[in-house]
Short mmCIF file of C-alpha atoms and ligand atoms in Angstrom, two decimals:
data_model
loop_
_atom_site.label_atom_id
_atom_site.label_comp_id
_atom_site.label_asym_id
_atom_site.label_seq_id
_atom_site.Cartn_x
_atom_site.Cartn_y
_atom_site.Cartn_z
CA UNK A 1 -9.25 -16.63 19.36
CA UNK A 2 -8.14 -15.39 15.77
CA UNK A 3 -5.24 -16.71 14.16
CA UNK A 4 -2.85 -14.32 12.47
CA UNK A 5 0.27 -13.85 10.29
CA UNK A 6 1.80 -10.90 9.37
CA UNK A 7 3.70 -10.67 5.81
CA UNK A 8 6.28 -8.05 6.65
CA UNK A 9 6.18 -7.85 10.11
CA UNK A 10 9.47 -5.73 10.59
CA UNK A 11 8.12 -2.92 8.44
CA UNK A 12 5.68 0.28 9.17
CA UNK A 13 2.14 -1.17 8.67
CA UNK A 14 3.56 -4.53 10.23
CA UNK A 15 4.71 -2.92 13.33
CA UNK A 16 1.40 -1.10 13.65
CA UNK A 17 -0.22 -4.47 13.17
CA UNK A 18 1.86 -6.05 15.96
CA UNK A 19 1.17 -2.97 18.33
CA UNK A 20 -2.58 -4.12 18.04
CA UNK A 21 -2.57 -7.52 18.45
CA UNK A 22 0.18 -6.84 21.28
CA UNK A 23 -2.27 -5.34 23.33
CA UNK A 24 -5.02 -8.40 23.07
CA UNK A 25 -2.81 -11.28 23.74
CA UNK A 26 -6.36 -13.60 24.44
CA UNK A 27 -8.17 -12.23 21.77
CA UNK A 28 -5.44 -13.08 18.78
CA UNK A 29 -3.10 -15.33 18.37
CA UNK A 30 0.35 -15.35 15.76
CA UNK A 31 1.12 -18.43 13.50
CA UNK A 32 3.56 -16.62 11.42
CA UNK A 33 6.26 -13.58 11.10
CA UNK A 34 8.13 -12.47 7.96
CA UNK A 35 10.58 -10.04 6.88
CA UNK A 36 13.18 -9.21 4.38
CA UNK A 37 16.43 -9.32 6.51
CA UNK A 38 15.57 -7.53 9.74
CA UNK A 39 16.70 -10.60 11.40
CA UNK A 40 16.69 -8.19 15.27
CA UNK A 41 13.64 -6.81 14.72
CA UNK A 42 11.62 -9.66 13.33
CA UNK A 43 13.16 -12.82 16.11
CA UNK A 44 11.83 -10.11 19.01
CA UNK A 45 8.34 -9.51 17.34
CA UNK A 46 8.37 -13.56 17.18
CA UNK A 47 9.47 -14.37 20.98
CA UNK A 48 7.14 -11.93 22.38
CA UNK A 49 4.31 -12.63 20.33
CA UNK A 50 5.45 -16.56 20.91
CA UNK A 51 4.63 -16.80 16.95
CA UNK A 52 4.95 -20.48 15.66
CA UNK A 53 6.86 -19.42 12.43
CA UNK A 54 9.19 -16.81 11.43
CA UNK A 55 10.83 -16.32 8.16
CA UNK A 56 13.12 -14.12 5.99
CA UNK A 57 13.21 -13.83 2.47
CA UNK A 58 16.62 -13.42 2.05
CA UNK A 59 18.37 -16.29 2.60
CA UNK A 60 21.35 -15.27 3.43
CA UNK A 61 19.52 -13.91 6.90
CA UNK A 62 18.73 -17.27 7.87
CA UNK A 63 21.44 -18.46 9.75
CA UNK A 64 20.90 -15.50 12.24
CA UNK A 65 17.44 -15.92 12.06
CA UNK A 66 18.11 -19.26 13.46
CA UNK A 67 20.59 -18.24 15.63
CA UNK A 68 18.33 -15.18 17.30
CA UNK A 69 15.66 -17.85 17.67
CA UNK A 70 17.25 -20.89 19.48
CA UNK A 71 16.17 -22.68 22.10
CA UNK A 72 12.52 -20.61 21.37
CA UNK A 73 11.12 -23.26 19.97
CA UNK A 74 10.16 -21.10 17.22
CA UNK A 75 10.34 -22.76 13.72
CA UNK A 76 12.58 -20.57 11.14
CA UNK A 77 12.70 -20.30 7.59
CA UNK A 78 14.21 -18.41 4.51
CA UNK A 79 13.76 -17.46 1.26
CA UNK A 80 10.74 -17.22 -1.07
CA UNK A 81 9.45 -21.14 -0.82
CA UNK A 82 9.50 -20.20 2.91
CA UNK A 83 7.60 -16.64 2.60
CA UNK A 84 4.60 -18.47 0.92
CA UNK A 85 4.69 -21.31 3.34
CA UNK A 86 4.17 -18.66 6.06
CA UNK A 87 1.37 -17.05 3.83
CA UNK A 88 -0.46 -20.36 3.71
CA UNK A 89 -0.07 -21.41 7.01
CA UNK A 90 -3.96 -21.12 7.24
CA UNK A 91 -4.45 -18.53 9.74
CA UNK A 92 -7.55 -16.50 9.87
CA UNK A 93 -6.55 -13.12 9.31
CA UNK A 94 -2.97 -12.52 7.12
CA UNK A 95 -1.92 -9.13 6.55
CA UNK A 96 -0.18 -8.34 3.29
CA UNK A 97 2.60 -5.74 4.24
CA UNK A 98 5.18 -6.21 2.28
CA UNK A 99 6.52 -3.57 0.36
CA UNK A 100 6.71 -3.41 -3.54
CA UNK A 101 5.78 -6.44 -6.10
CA UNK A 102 7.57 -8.99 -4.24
CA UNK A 103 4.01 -9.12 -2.17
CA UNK A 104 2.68 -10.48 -5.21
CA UNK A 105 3.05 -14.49 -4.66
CA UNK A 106 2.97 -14.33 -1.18
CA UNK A 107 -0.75 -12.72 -0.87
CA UNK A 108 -1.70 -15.12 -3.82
CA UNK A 109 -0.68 -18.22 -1.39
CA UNK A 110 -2.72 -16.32 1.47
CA UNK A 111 -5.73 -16.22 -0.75
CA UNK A 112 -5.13 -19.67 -2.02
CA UNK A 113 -6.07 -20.18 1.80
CA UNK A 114 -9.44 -18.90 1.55
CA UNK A 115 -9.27 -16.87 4.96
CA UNK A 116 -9.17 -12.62 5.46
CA UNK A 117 -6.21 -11.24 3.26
CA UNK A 118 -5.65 -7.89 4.13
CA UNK A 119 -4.21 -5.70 1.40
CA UNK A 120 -1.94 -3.04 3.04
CA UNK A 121 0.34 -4.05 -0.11
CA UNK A 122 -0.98 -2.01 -3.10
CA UNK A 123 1.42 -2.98 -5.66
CA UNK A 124 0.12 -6.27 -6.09
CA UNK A 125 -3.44 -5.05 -6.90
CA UNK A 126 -2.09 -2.59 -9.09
CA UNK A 127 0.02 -5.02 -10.85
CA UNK A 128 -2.40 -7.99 -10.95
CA UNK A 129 -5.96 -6.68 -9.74
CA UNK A 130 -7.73 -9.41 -11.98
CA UNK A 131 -5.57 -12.14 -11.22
CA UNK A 132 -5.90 -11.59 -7.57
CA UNK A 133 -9.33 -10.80 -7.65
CA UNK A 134 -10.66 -13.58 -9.65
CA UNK A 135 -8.85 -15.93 -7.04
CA UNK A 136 -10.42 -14.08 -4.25
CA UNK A 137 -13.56 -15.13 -6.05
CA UNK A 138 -12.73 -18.73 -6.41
CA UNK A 139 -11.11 -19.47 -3.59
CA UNK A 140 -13.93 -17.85 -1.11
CA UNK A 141 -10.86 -15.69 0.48
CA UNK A 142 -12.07 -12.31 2.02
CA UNK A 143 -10.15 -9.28 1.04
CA UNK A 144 -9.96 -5.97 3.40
CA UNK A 145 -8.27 -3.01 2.43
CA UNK A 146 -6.23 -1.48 5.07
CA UNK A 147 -4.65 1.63 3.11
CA UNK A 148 -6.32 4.27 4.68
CA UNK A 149 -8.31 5.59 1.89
CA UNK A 150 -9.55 2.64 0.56
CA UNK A 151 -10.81 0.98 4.45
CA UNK A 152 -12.67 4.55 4.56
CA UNK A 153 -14.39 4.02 1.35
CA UNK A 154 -15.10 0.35 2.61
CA UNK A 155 -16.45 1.69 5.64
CA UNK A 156 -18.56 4.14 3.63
CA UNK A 157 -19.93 2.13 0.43
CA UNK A 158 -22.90 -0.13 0.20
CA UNK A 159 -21.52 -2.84 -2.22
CA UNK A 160 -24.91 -4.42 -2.35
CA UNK A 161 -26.33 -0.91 -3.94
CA UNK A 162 -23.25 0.48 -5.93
CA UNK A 163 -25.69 2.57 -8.75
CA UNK A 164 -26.55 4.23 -5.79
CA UNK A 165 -22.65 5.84 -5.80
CA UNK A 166 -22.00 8.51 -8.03
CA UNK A 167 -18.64 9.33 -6.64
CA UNK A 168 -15.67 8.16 -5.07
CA UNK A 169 -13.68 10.96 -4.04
CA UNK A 170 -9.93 9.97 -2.25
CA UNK A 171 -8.32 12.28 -0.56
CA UNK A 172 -4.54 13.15 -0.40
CA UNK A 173 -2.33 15.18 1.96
CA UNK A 174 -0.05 16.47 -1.42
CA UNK A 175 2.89 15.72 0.69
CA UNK A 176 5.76 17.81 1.78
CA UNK A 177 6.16 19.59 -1.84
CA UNK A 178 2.01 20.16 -2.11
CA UNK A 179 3.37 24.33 -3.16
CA UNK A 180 6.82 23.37 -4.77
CA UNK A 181 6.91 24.70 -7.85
CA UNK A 182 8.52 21.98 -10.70
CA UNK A 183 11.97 24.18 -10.58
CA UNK A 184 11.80 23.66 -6.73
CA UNK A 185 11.31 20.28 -6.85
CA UNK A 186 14.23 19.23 -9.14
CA UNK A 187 16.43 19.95 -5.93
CA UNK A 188 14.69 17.71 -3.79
CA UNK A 189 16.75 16.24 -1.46
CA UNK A 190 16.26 12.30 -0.34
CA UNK A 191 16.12 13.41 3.20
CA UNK A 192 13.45 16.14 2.26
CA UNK A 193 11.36 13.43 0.21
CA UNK A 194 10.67 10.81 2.28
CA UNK A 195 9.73 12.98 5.47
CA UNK A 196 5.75 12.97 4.97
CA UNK A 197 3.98 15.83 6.70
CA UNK A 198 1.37 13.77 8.33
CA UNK A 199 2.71 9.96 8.64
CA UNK A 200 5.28 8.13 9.47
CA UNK A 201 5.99 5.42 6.72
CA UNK A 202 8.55 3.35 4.88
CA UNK A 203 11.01 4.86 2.23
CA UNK A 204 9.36 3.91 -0.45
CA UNK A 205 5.46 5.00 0.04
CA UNK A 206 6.99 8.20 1.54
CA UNK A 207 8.30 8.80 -1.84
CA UNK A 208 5.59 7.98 -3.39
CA UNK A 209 3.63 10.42 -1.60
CA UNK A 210 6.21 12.88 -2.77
CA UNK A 211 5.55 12.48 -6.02
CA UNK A 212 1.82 11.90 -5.61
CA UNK A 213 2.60 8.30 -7.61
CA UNK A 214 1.14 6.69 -4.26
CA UNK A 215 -2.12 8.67 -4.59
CA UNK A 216 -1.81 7.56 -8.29
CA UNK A 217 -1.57 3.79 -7.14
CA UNK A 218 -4.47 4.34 -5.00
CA UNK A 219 -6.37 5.94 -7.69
CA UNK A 220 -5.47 2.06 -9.69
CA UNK A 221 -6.41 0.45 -6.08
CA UNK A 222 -9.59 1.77 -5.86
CA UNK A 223 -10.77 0.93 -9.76
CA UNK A 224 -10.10 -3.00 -8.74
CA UNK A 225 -11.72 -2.91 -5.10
CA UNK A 226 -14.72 -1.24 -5.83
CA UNK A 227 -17.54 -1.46 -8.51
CA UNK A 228 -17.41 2.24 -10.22
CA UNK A 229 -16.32 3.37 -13.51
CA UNK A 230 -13.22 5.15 -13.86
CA UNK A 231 -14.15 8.83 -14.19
CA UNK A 232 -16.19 8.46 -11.00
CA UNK A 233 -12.77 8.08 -8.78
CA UNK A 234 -12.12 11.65 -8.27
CA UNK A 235 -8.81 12.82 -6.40
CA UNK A 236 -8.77 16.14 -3.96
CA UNK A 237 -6.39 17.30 -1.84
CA UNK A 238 -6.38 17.41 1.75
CA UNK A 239 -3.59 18.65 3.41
CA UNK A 240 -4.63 17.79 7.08
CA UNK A 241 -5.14 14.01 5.99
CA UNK A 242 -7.96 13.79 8.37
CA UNK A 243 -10.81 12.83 6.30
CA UNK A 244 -9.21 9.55 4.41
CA UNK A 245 -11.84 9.82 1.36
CA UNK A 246 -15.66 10.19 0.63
CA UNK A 247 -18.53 8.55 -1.03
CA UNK A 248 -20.57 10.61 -2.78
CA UNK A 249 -24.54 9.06 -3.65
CA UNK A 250 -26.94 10.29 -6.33
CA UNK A 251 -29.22 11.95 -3.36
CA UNK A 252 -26.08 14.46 -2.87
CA UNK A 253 -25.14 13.04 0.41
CA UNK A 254 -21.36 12.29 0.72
CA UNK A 255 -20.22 10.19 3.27
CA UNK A 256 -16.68 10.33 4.77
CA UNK A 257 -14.47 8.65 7.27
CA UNK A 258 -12.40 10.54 9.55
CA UNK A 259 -9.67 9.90 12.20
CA UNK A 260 -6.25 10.00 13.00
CA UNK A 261 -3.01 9.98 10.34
CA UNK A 262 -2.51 6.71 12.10
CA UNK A 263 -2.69 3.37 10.45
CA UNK A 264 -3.78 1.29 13.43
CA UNK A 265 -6.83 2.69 12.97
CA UNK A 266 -7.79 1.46 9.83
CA UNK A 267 -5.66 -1.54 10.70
CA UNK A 268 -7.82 -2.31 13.44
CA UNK A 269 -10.96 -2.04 11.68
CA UNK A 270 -9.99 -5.25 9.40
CA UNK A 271 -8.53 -7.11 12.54
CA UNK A 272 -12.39 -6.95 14.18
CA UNK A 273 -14.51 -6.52 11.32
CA UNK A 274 -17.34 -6.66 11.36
CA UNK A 275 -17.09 -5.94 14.48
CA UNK A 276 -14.82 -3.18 16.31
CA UNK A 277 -11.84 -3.48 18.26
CA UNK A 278 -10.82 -0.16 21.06
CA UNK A 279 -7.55 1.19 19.84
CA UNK A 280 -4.74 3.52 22.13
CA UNK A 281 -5.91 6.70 19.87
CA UNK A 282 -7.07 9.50 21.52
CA UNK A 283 -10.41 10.67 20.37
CA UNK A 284 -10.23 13.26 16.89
CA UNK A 285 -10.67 16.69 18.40
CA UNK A 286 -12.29 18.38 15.58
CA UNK A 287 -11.59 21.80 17.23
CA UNK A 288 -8.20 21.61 18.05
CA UNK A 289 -7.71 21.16 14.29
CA UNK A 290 -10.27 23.49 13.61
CA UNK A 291 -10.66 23.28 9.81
CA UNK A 292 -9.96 21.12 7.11
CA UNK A 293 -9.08 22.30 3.48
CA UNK A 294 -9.27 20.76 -0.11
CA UNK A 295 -7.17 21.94 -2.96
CA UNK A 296 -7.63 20.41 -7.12
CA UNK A 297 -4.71 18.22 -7.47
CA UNK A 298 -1.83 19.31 -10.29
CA UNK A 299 -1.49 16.79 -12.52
CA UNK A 300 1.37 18.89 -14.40
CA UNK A 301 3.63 19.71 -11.48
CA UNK A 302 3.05 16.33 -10.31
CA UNK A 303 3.14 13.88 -13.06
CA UNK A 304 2.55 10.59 -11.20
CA UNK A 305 -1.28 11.05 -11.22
CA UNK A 306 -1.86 11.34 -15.05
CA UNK A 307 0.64 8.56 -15.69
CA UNK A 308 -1.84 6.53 -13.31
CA UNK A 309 -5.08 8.10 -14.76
CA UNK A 310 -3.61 6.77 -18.33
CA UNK A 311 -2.37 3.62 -16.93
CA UNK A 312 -5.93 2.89 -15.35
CA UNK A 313 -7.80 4.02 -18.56
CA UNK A 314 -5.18 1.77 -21.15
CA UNK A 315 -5.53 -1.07 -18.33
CA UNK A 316 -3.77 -4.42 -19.88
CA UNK A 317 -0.32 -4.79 -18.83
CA UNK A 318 -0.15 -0.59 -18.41
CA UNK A 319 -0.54 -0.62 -14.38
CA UNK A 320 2.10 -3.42 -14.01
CA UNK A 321 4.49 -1.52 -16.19
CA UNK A 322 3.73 1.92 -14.34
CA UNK A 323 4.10 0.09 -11.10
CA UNK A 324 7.51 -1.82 -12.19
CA UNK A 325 9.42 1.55 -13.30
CA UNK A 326 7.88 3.15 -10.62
CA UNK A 327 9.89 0.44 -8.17
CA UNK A 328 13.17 0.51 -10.11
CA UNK A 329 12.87 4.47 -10.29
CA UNK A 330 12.21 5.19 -6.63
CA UNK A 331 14.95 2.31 -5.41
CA UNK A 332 17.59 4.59 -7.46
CA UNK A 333 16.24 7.92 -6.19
CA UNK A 334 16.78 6.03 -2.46
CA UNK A 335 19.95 5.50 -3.85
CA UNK A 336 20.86 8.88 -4.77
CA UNK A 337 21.46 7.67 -8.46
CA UNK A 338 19.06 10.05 -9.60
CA UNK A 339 16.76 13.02 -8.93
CA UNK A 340 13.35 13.79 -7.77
CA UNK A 341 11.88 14.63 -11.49
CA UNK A 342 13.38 11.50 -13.24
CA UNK A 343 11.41 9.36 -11.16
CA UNK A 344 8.15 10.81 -13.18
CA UNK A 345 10.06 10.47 -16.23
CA UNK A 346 11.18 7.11 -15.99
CA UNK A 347 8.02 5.62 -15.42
CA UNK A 348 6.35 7.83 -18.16
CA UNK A 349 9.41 6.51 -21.01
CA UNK A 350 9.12 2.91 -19.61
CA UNK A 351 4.99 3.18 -20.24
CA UNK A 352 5.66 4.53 -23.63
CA UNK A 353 8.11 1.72 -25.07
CA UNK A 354 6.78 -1.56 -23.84
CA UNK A 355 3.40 -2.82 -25.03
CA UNK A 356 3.21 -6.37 -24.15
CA UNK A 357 -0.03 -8.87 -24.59
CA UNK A 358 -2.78 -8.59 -21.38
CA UNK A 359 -1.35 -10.71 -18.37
CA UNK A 360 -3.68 -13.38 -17.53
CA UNK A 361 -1.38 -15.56 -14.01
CA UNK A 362 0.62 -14.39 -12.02
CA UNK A 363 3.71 -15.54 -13.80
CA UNK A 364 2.87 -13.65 -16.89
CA UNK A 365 2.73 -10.55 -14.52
CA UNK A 366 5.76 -11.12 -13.01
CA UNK A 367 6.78 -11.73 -16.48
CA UNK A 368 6.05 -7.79 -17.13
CA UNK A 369 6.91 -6.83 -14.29
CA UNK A 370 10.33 -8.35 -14.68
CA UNK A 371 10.63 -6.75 -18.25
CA UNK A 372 10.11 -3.37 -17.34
CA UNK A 373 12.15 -3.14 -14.05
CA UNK A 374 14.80 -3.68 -17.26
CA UNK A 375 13.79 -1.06 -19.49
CA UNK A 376 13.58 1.43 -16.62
CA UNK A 377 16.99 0.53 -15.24
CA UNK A 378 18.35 1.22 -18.46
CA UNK A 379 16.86 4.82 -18.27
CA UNK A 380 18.49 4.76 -14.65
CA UNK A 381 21.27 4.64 -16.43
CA UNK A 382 21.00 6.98 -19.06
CA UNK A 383 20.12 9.83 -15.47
CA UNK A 384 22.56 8.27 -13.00
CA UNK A 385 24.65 11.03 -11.63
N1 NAP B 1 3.36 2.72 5.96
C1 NAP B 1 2.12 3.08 5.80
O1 NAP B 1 1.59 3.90 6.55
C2 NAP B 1 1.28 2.48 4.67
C3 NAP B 1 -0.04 2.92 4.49
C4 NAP B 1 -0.80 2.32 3.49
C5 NAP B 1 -0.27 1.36 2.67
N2 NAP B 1 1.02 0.97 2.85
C6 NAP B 1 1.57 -0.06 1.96
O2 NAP B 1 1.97 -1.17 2.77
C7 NAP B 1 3.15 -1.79 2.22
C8 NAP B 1 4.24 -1.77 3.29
O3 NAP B 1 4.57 -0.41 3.56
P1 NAP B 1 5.52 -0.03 4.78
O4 NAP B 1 5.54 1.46 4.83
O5 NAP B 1 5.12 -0.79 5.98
O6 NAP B 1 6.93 -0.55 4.23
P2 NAP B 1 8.29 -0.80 5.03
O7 NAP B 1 8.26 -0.07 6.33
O8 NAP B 1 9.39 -0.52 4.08
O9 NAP B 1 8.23 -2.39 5.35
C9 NAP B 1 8.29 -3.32 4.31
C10 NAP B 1 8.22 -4.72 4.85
O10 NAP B 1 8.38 -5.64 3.75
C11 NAP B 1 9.56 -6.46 3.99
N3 NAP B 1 10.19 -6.70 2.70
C12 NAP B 1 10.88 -5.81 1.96
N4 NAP B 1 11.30 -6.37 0.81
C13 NAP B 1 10.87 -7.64 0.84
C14 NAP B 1 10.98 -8.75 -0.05
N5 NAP B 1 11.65 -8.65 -1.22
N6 NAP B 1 10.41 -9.93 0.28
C15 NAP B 1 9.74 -10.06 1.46
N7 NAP B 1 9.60 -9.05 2.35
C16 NAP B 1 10.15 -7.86 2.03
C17 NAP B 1 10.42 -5.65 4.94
O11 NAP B 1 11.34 -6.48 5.64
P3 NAP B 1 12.72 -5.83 6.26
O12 NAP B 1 12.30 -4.96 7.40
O13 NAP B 1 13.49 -7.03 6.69
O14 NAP B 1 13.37 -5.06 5.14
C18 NAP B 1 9.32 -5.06 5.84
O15 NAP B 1 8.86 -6.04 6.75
C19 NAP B 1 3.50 -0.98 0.96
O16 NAP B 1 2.95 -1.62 -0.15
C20 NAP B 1 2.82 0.37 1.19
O17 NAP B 1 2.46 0.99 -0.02
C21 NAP B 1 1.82 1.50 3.83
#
């Protein structure tokens, strides 16, 4: 039986993750549950799943955490001591789904561990790819990718011949304004931006998509998870978001992974790998969606992606500074404090004024990261409506 904890349990990947294991109650077995403040949610995931642990990282949800949970038996816990006593409760298999740079500390206790961390949680690895992979590397800790691009790419490169890859080439749906024009898009509404064409996900990454900043994160992702230089991580669009990216070899034949816009899929492939796991999908009908198009990215009417290209390419403290601003500037759009376009142009002003030394921990990360999230509130500010 595999041990597992889930780090944002209440959220989209982590309620995917509990459908799964759900359905294979002898095969896996839950040590620990976490969440923000979704007390509801999170104390039923824990009492069906009969998890040992559940916690909430805002402390101030703790006494209804408890409350939900007595007489379970279930030990409860809040705040961020709590979080990365969940992470390193030791189980085999922890899933990193928490959204934003507050996954950070929490993934770097589950690696601490040494078991299968599951990276769902890109900001992290965009943030701190070195940090966190050079204590992947010490402590012996297995890292999967489950964003769907980047589990496709796993599933299609040979990382014991990688001069054998000439290209990586992710694909991405262009999201619901793929044929806005920029004068469209400065309307954007919040309701309009986060619904995605092909998945359902949290605010935030639906934004992202919006503004192609998530394929721009992805773009970072894939530079730390897999041994290729930089201008060999191509981006094309794919508006049906069935193929989830490509490897291209030096004999001209591209392999590519293909299934469902659902993230149990690749979600399942790191819960049995190397093995497989049956999921409730029904089998891709290639002719009921009878063709599949690519389209060149726009890097002008969608800024995001050169802002990532140049954070990738400047690397230092650039991708945590993109990634910080990126946070601050999406939480305000959510808001409604400002619109669509600013959320480009806040990240691209915080890059441009803040050049600090090349973070080498996790606290001098968080350091940056904390830095930034100032200078781009200020330029919240400057917008706000
Ligand atoms: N959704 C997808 O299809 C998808 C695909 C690929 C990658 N990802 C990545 O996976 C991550 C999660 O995405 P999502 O769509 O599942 O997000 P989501 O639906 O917004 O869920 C976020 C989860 O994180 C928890 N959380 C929020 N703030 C927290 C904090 N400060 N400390 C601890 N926990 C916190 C939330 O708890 P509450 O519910 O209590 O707020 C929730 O459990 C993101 O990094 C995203 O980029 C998502």
């Amino acid at each position: 039986m595999k041990t597992v904890t889930i780090l944002g349990a209440t959220g989209s990947v982590g309620t995917s993750t509990l459908d799964l294991i759900e359905r294979e109650p002898d095969r896996f077995r839950v040590v620990a549950l976490t969440a923000n403040c979704d007390v509801t949610k999170l104390a039923a995931a824990a009492i069906r799943t009969q998890a040992e642990f559940a916690v909430v990282a805002d402390e101030k949800c703790l006494p209804a955490l408890r409350e939900a949970l007595a007489g379970t038996g279930i030990r409860s816990g809040g705040g961020g001591e709590a979080i990365a006593e969940a992470a390193s409760s030791g189980a085999d298999w922890t899933m990193g789904a928490i959204v934003g740079c507050a996954g950070l500390k929490p993934v770097m206790a589950a690696i601490e561990q040494g078991g299968t961390v599951v990276i769902a949680n890109k900001e992290p690895l965009v943030s701190a790819g070195d940090v966190i992979l050079a204590a992947a590397k010490r402590t012996g800790a297995t890292l999967l990718p489950a964003d769907s691009e980047h589990n496709a790419i796993f599933q299609c490169f040979d990382a014991t011949r990688p001069e054998r890859v000439r290209r990586i080439i992710l694909t991405c749906s262009g999201g619901p304004f793929r044929d806005w024009t920029t004068e469209q898009m400065r309307g954007v509404t919040l309701e309009q931006a986060v619904k995605h064409p092909n998945w359902s996900m949290g605010a935030k990454i639906s934004v992202d998509s919006a503004t192609c900043m998530n394929k721009g994160l992805e773009l970072i992702e894939a530079a730390r998870l897999f041994p290729i230089a930089h201008d060999r991580i191509e981006i094309v669009i794919h508006p049906q978001s069935v193929i989830h990216s490509l490897v291209d070899h030096v004999d001209g034949s591209v392999l590519a992974q293909l299934g469902p816009p659902d993230m149990r899929t690749p979600i399942a492939h790191t819960l049995a790998w190397p093995d497989r796991m049956a999921t409730p999908m029904a089998p891709l009908d290639l002719v009921a969606i009878g063709r599949l198009d690519f389209e060149a990215p726009d890097p002008v009417r969608f800024p995001a992606l050169r802002l990532a290209r140049e954070a990738l390419d400047a690397g230092g403290a650039r991708p945590a500074i993109l990634n910080a601003a990126n946070e601050v500037a999406v939480e305000a759009f959510l808001q409604r404090r400002i619109g669509f376009l600013e959320i480009a142009a806040i990240v691209e002003h915080t890059s441009s004024c803040y050049d600090p030394a090349v973070p080498d921990s996790v606290d001098a990360v968080l350091a940056i990261d904390a830095e930034a999230r100032i200078l781009a509130g200020e330029r919240v500010k400057d917008y706000a409506v």
